[in-house]
Tab-separated table of C-alpha atoms in Angstrom:
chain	number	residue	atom	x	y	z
A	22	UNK	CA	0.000	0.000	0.000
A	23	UNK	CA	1.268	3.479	-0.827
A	24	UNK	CA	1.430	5.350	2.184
A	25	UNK	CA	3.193	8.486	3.667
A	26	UNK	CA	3.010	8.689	7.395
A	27	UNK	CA	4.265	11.992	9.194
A	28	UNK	CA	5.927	12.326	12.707
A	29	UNK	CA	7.509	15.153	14.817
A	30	UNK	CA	4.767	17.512	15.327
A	31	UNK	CA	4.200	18.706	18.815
A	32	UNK	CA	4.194	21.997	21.042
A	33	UNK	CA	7.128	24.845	20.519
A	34	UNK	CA	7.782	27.982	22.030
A	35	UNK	CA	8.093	31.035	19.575
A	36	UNK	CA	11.503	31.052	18.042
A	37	UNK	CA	12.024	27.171	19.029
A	38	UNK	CA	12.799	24.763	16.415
A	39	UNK	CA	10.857	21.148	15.165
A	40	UNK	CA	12.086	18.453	12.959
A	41	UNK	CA	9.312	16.996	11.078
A	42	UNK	CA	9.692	13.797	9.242
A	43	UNK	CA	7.418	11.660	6.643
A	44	UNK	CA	7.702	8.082	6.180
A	45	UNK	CA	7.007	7.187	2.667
A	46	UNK	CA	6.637	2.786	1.928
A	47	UNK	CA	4.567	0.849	-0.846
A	48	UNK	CA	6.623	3.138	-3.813
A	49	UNK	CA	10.049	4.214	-5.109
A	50	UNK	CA	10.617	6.982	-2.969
A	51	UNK	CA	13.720	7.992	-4.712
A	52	UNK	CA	11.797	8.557	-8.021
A	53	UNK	CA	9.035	11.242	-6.671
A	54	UNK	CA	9.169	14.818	-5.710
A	55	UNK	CA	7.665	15.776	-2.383
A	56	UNK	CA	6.066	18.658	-0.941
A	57	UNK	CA	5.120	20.241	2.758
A	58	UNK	CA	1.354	21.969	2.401
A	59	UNK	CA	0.231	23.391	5.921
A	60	UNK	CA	-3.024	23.433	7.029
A	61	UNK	CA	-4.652	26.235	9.847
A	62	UNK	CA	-7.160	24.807	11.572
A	63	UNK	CA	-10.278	25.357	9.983
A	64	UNK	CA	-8.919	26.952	7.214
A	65	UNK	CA	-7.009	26.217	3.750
A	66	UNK	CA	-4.211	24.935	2.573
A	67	UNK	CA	-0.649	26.898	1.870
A	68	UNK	CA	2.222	24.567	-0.213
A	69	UNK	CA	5.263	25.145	1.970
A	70	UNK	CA	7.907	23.670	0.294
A	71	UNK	CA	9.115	21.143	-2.565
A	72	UNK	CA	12.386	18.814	-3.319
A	73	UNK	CA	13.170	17.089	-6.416
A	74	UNK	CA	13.740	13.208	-6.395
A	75	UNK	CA	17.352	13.522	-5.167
A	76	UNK	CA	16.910	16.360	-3.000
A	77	UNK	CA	19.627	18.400	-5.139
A	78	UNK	CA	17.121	21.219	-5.448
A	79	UNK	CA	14.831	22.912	-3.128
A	80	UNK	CA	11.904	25.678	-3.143
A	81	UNK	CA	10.292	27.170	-0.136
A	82	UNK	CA	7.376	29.864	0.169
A	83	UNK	CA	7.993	33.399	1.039
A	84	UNK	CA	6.817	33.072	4.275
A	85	UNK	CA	8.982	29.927	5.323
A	86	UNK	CA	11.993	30.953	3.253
A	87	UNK	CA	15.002	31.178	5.311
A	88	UNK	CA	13.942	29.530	8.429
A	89	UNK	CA	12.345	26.063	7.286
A	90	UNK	CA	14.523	22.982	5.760
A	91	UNK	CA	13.579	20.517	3.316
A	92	UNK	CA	15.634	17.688	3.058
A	93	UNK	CA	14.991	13.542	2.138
A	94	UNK	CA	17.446	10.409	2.819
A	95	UNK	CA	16.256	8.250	0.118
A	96	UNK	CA	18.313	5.400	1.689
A	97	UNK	CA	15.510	5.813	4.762
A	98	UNK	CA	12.491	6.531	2.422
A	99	UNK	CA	11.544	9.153	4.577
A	100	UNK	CA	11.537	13.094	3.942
A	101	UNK	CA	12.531	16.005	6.378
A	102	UNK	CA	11.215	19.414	7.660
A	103	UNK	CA	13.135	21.366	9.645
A	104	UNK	CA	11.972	24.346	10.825
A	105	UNK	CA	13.629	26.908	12.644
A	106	UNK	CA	12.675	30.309	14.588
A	107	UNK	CA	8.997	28.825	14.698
A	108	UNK	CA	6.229	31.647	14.994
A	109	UNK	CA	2.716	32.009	16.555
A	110	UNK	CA	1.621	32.086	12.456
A	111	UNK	CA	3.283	28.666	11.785
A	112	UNK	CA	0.647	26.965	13.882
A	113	UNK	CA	-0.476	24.718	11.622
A	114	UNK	CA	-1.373	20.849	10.584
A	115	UNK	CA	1.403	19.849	8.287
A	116	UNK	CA	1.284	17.000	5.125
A	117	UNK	CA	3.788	15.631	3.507
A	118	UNK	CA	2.271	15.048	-0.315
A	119	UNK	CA	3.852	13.140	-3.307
A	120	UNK	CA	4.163	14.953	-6.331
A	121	UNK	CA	3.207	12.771	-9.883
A	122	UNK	CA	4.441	13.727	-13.105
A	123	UNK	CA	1.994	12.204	-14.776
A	124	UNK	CA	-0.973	13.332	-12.910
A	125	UNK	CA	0.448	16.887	-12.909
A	126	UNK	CA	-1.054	17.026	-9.335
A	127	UNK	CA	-0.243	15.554	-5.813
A	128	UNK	CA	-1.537	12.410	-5.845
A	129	UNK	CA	-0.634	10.840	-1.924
A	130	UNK	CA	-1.415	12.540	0.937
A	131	UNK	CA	-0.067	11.815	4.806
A	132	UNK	CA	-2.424	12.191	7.706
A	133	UNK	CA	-0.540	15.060	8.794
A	134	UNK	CA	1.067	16.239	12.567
A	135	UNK	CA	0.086	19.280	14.061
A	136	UNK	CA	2.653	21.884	14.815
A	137	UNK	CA	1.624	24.347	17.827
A	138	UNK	CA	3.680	27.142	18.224
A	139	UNK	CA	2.731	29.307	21.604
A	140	UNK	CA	4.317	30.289	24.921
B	1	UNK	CA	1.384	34.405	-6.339
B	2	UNK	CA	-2.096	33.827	-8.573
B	3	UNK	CA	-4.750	34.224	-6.674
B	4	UNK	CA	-7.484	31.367	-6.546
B	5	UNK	CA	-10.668	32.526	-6.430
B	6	UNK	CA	-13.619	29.601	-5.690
B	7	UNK	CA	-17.328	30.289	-5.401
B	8	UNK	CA	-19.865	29.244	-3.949
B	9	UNK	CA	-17.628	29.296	-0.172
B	10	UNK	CA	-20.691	27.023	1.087
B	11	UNK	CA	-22.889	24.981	-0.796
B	12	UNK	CA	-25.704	23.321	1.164
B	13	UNK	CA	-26.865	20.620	-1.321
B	14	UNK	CA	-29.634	18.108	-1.259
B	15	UNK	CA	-28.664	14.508	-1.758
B	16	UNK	CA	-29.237	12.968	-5.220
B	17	UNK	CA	-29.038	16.768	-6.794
B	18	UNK	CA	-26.325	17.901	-8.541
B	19	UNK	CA	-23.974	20.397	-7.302
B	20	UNK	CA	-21.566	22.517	-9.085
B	21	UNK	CA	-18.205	24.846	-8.013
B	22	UNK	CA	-15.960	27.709	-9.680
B	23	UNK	CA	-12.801	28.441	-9.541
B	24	UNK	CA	-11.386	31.241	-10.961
B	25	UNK	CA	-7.783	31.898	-11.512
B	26	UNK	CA	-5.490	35.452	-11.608
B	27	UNK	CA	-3.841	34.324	-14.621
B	28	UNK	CA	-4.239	32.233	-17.227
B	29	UNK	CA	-2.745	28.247	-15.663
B	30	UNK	CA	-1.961	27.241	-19.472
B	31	UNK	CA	1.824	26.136	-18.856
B	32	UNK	CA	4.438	26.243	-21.685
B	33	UNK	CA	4.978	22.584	-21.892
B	34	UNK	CA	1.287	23.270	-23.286
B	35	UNK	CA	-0.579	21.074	-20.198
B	36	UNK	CA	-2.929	23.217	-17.528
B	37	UNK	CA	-1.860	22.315	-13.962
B	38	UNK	CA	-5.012	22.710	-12.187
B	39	UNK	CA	-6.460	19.998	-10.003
B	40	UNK	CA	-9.393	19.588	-7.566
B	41	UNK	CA	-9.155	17.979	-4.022
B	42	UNK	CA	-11.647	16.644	-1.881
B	43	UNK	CA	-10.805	17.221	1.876
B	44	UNK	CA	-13.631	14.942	4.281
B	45	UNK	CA	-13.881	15.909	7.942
B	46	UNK	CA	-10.955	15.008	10.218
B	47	UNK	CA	-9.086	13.413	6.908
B	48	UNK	CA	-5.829	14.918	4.644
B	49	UNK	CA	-7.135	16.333	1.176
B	50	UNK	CA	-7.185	13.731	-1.525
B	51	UNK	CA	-6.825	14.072	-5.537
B	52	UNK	CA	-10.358	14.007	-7.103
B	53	UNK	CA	-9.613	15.731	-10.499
B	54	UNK	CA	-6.074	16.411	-12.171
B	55	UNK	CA	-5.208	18.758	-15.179
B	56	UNK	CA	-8.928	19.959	-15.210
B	57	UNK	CA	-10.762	17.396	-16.539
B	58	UNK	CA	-9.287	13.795	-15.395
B	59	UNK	CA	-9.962	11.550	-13.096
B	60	UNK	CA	-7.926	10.266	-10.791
B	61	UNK	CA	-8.098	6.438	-9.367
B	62	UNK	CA	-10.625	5.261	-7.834
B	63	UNK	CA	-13.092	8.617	-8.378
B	64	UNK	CA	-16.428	8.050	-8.568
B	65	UNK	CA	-17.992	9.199	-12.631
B	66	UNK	CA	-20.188	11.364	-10.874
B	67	UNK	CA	-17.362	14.059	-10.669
B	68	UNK	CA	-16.630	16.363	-13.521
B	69	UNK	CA	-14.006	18.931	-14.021
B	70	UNK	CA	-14.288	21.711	-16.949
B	71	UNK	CA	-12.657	24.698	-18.139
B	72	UNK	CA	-9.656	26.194	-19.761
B	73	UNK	CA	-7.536	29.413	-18.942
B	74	UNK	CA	-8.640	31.058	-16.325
B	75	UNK	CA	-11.892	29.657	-15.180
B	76	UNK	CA	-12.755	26.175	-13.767
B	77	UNK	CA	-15.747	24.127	-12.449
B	78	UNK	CA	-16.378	20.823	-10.557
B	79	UNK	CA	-19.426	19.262	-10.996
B	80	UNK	CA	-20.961	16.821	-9.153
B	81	UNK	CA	-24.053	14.846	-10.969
B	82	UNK	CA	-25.735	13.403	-7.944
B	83	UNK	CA	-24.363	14.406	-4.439
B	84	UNK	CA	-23.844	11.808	-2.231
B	85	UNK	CA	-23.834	11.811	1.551
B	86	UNK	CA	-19.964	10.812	1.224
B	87	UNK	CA	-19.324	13.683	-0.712
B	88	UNK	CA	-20.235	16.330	1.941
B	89	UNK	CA	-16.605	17.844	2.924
B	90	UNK	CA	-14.280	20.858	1.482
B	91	UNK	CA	-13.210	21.111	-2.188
B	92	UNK	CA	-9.996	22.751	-2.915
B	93	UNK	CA	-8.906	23.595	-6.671
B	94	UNK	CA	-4.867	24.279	-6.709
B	95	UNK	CA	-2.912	24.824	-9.504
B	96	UNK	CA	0.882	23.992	-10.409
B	97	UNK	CA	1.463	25.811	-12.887
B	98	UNK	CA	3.068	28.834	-11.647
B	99	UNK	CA	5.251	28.488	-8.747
B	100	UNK	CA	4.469	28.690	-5.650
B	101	UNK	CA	1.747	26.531	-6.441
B	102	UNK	CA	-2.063	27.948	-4.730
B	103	UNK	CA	-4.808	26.880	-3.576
B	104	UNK	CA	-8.437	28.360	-3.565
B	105	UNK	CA	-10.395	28.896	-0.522
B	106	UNK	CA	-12.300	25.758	-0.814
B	107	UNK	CA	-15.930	25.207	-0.535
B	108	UNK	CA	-17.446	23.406	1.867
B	109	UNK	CA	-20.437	20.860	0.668
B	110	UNK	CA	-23.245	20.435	3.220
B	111	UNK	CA	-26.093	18.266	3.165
B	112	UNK	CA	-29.656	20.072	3.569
């Protein structure tokens, strides 16, 4: 079964820093882009962040840029988020999502882990 | 960024009627490789989003016929021919085209 399961998510202190990881199993990892989309509770969804299949190149939103990671050990199947000098506004639930050529779209989703950032 | 612009926000439906959303774009999502990177998600309560419709029209595995997607440019729709009671969640449309990719509002499907 194709699956992407994500981990890490907890409660941080403005400015702290959280590691977020996503297990990917049931497909090549190694062959797929990925992406970060965050969630607010109760309202949409912003992409966050993308890496190509070897994780040689990296794009992050304006409002993450300079503070969040991306990164993926395709030895470990399993794709990174680091995130650093964490804000009240990066309260969010964040998925991992795998990015298909083919479908031109992101076709699997994780469950997600919620990220609270507040003193 | 392009804006993503979806209306109806709320769409209180009854079941076995059809239902029907817009999405309207900033600027045009035709891509130069010639494809139009816009896709539709389906988001049920308490569960990640999930890939209903991909460049506009097609569907993805395992979606019901029922679900339609339409449009070119600039302007989009989703219809649905007969809602369902498992249909009643948020629809997103997001397009990939230009980076960073968006994502509308969404629209959230209601039984009456």
């Amino acid at each position: 079964e194709v699956q992407l399961v994500e981990s890490g998510g907890g409660l941080v202190q403005p400015g702290g820093s959280l590691r977020l990881s996503c297990a990917a199993s049931g497909f090549i990892f190694s062959s797929y882009w990925m992406h970060w989309v965050r969630q607010v509770p109760g309202k949409g969804l912003l992409w966050v962040s993308r890496t190509n299949s070897d994780g040689s190149t990296t794009t992050y939103a304006d409002s993450v840029k300079g503070r969040f990671t991306i990164s993926r050990d395709n030895a470990k199947n399993t794709l990174y988020l680091q995130m650093n000098s964490l804000r009240a506004e990066d309260t969010a639930v964040y998925y991992c999502a795998r990015w298909s050529g083919y479908y031109g779209g992101m076709d699997v989703w994780g469950q997600g882990t919620t990220v609270t950032v507040s003193s | 960024d392009i804006v993503m612009t979806q209306t109806p926000l709320s769409s209180p439906v009854t079941l076995g009627q059809p239902a029907s959303i817009s999405c309207r774009s900033s600027q045009s999502l035709v891509h130069s490789d010639g494809n139009t990177y816009l896709s539709w998600l389906q988001q049920r309560p308490g569960q990640p989003p999930r890939l209903l419709i991909y460049k506009i029209s097609n569907h993805f595995s395992g979606v019901p016929d029922r679900f339609s997607g339409s449009g070119a440019g600039t302007d989009f729709t989703l219809k649905i021919s007969r809602v369902e009671a498992e249909d009643v969640g948020i629809y997103y449309c997001m397009q990939a085209t230009h980076f960073p990719y968006t994502f509308g509002q969404g629209t959230k499907l209601e039984i009456k």
